[in-house]
Amino acid sequence: MVTEVDGVTIPEKHRQVLLGVKWFAQMAGVDKATYYRWTVNPEDKRKNAAHPRMLQYSKLHEAIVISKIKQYPDLTPDELIAVCLDEVDADGNSIGYYLGSRSYVYLVTFNHRISFSSNPKRLAIR
């Protein structure tokens, strides 16, 4: 079967609409160069793009991390993570809680404007 559009004959095998890369890039809101990079490697490397391996912590988890930081202001992030993992109840049962990686604890402190002071006995809140 042959289709004619605006005086142009289109064979059956070419009936789908072929759109250019420029049009697709504009519709996706990216540059043409980004589209071509995605054809080679589909991982989105734009700034602030969702990272597939990045852990997503809840706001409740973040609040727990902040409360633990304020509970133990004299500990470094590494020590804080270890202390929270080693917590036990009165019967000796483990009730340890994983706060996250060191970089996550630093990220939470940065986002909430809390810094680990050079004086380990004082937690500085900016």
C-alpha positions as a Markdown table, in Angstrom:
| # | Residue | x | y | z |
|---|---|---|---|---|
| 1 | Met | 0.0 | 0.0 | 0.0 |
| 2 | Val | 1.3 | 3.5 | -0.9 |
| 3 | Thr | 0.2 | 6.7 | 0.9 |
| 4 | Glu | 0.3 | 10.1 | -0.6 |
| 5 | Val | 0.9 | 13.2 | 1.6 |
| 6 | Asp | 1.0 | 16.7 | 0.2 |
| 7 | Gly | 1.8 | 15.3 | -3.2 |
| 8 | Val | 4.6 | 13.1 | -1.9 |
| 9 | Thr | 4.3 | 9.3 | -2.2 |
| 10 | Ile | 5.3 | 7.5 | 1.0 |
| 11 | Pro | 5.9 | 3.7 | 0.7 |
| 12 | Glu | 4.3 | 1.4 | 3.4 |
| 13 | Lys | 7.6 | 0.7 | 5.1 |
| 14 | His | 8.1 | 4.5 | 5.8 |
| 15 | Arg | 4.6 | 5.3 | 7.1 |
| 16 | Gln | 5.8 | 6.1 | 10.6 |
| 17 | Val | 6.7 | 9.7 | 11.3 |
| 18 | Leu | 10.4 | 10.3 | 11.5 |
| 19 | Leu | 11.3 | 13.2 | 13.7 |
| 20 | Gly | 14.7 | 14.8 | 14.0 |
| 21 | Val | 17.1 | 14.8 | 16.9 |
| 22 | Lys | 16.7 | 18.5 | 17.3 |
| 23 | Trp | 12.9 | 18.2 | 17.8 |
| 24 | Phe | 13.3 | 15.3 | 20.2 |
| 25 | Ala | 16.0 | 17.2 | 22.2 |
| 26 | Gln | 13.7 | 20.2 | 22.5 |
| 27 | Met | 10.8 | 18.1 | 23.7 |
| 28 | Ala | 13.0 | 16.3 | 26.3 |
| 29 | Gly | 14.4 | 19.7 | 27.4 |
| 30 | Val | 18.0 | 18.7 | 26.7 |
| 31 | Asp | 20.7 | 19.7 | 24.3 |
| 32 | Lys | 21.4 | 17.7 | 21.1 |
| 33 | Ala | 24.8 | 16.8 | 22.5 |
| 34 | Thr | 23.2 | 15.3 | 25.6 |
| 35 | Tyr | 20.9 | 13.2 | 23.4 |
| 36 | Tyr | 23.9 | 11.8 | 21.5 |
| 37 | Arg | 25.7 | 11.1 | 24.8 |
| 38 | Trp | 22.7 | 9.2 | 26.0 |
| 39 | Thr | 22.7 | 7.0 | 22.8 |
| 40 | Val | 26.2 | 5.9 | 23.8 |
| 41 | Asn | 25.6 | 5.7 | 27.6 |
| 42 | Pro | 22.0 | 6.2 | 28.8 |
| 43 | Glu | 23.1 | 7.1 | 32.4 |
| 44 | Asp | 21.9 | 10.7 | 33.2 |
| 45 | Lys | 25.0 | 12.5 | 34.4 |
| 46 | Arg | 23.4 | 16.0 | 34.7 |
| 47 | Lys | 23.9 | 17.9 | 37.9 |
| 48 | Asn | 21.2 | 17.0 | 40.5 |
| 49 | Ala | 19.9 | 14.1 | 38.4 |
| 50 | Ala | 18.5 | 11.1 | 40.3 |
| 51 | His | 21.2 | 8.6 | 40.8 |
| 52 | Pro | 20.0 | 5.0 | 40.5 |
| 53 | Arg | 22.5 | 3.7 | 43.2 |
| 54 | Met | 21.9 | 6.6 | 45.6 |
| 55 | Leu | 20.1 | 5.6 | 48.8 |
| 56 | Gln | 16.9 | 7.5 | 49.5 |
| 57 | Tyr | 16.5 | 8.2 | 53.2 |
| 58 | Ser | 13.2 | 9.4 | 54.6 |
| 59 | Lys | 12.7 | 12.6 | 56.6 |
| 60 | Leu | 12.2 | 10.5 | 59.7 |
| 61 | His | 15.6 | 8.9 | 59.2 |
| 62 | Glu | 17.2 | 12.3 | 58.8 |
| 63 | Ala | 15.5 | 13.5 | 62.0 |
| 64 | Ile | 16.9 | 10.4 | 63.8 |
| 65 | Val | 20.4 | 11.2 | 62.5 |
| 66 | Ile | 20.1 | 14.8 | 63.8 |
| 67 | Ser | 18.9 | 13.7 | 67.2 |
| 68 | Lys | 21.8 | 11.2 | 67.5 |
| 69 | Ile | 24.3 | 14.0 | 66.5 |
| 70 | Lys | 22.8 | 16.2 | 69.2 |
| 71 | Gln | 22.8 | 13.3 | 71.7 |
| 72 | Tyr | 26.5 | 12.6 | 71.1 |
| 73 | Pro | 28.0 | 16.0 | 70.2 |
| 74 | Asp | 31.6 | 15.0 | 71.1 |
| 75 | Leu | 31.8 | 12.2 | 68.6 |
| 76 | Thr | 33.0 | 12.3 | 65.0 |
| 77 | Pro | 30.7 | 10.9 | 62.3 |
| 78 | Asp | 32.6 | 7.6 | 62.2 |
| 79 | Glu | 32.4 | 7.2 | 66.0 |
| 80 | Leu | 28.7 | 8.2 | 65.9 |
| 81 | Ile | 27.9 | 5.5 | 63.3 |
| 82 | Ala | 29.7 | 2.9 | 65.3 |
| 83 | Val | 28.1 | 3.9 | 68.6 |
| 84 | Cys | 24.6 | 3.8 | 67.1 |
| 85 | Leu | 25.3 | 0.3 | 65.6 |
| 86 | Asp | 26.5 | -1.0 | 69.0 |
| 87 | Glu | 23.5 | 0.2 | 71.1 |
| 88 | Val | 21.9 | -2.5 | 73.3 |
| 89 | Asp | 18.8 | -2.5 | 75.5 |
| 90 | Ala | 18.7 | -3.4 | 79.2 |
| 91 | Asp | 18.5 | -7.2 | 78.4 |
| 92 | Gly | 21.6 | -7.0 | 76.2 |
| 93 | Asn | 19.7 | -7.3 | 72.9 |
| 94 | Ser | 21.0 | -5.4 | 70.0 |
| 95 | Ile | 18.9 | -2.4 | 69.1 |
| 96 | Gly | 21.6 | -0.8 | 66.9 |
| 97 | Tyr | 20.5 | 1.6 | 64.2 |
| 98 | Tyr | 22.4 | 2.3 | 61.0 |
| 99 | Leu | 22.7 | 6.0 | 60.5 |
| 100 | Gly | 24.1 | 5.8 | 57.0 |
| 101 | Ser | 27.5 | 6.3 | 55.5 |
| 102 | Arg | 30.0 | 8.9 | 56.7 |
| 103 | Ser | 29.3 | 11.1 | 53.7 |
| 104 | Tyr | 25.5 | 10.9 | 54.4 |
| 105 | Val | 26.0 | 12.0 | 58.0 |
| 106 | Tyr | 28.2 | 14.9 | 56.8 |
| 107 | Leu | 25.5 | 15.7 | 54.2 |
| 108 | Val | 22.8 | 15.9 | 56.8 |
| 109 | Thr | 24.9 | 18.1 | 59.1 |
| 110 | Phe | 25.7 | 20.4 | 56.1 |
| 111 | Asn | 22.0 | 20.6 | 55.1 |
| 112 | His | 21.0 | 21.5 | 58.7 |
| 113 | Arg | 23.9 | 23.8 | 59.2 |
| 114 | Ile | 25.5 | 21.8 | 61.9 |
| 115 | Ser | 29.2 | 21.4 | 62.0 |
| 116 | Phe | 31.6 | 19.3 | 63.9 |
| 117 | Ser | 33.7 | 21.8 | 65.8 |
| 118 | Ser | 37.4 | 21.7 | 66.1 |
| 119 | Asn | 36.7 | 21.6 | 69.9 |
| 120 | Pro | 35.3 | 18.0 | 70.2 |
| 121 | Lys | 33.3 | 19.0 | 73.3 |
| 122 | Arg | 31.2 | 21.5 | 71.5 |
| 123 | Leu | 28.8 | 21.0 | 68.6 |
| 124 | Ala | 28.6 | 24.2 | 66.6 |
| 125 | Ile | 25.2 | 25.1 | 65.1 |
| 126 | Arg | 25.6 | 28.0 | 62.6 |
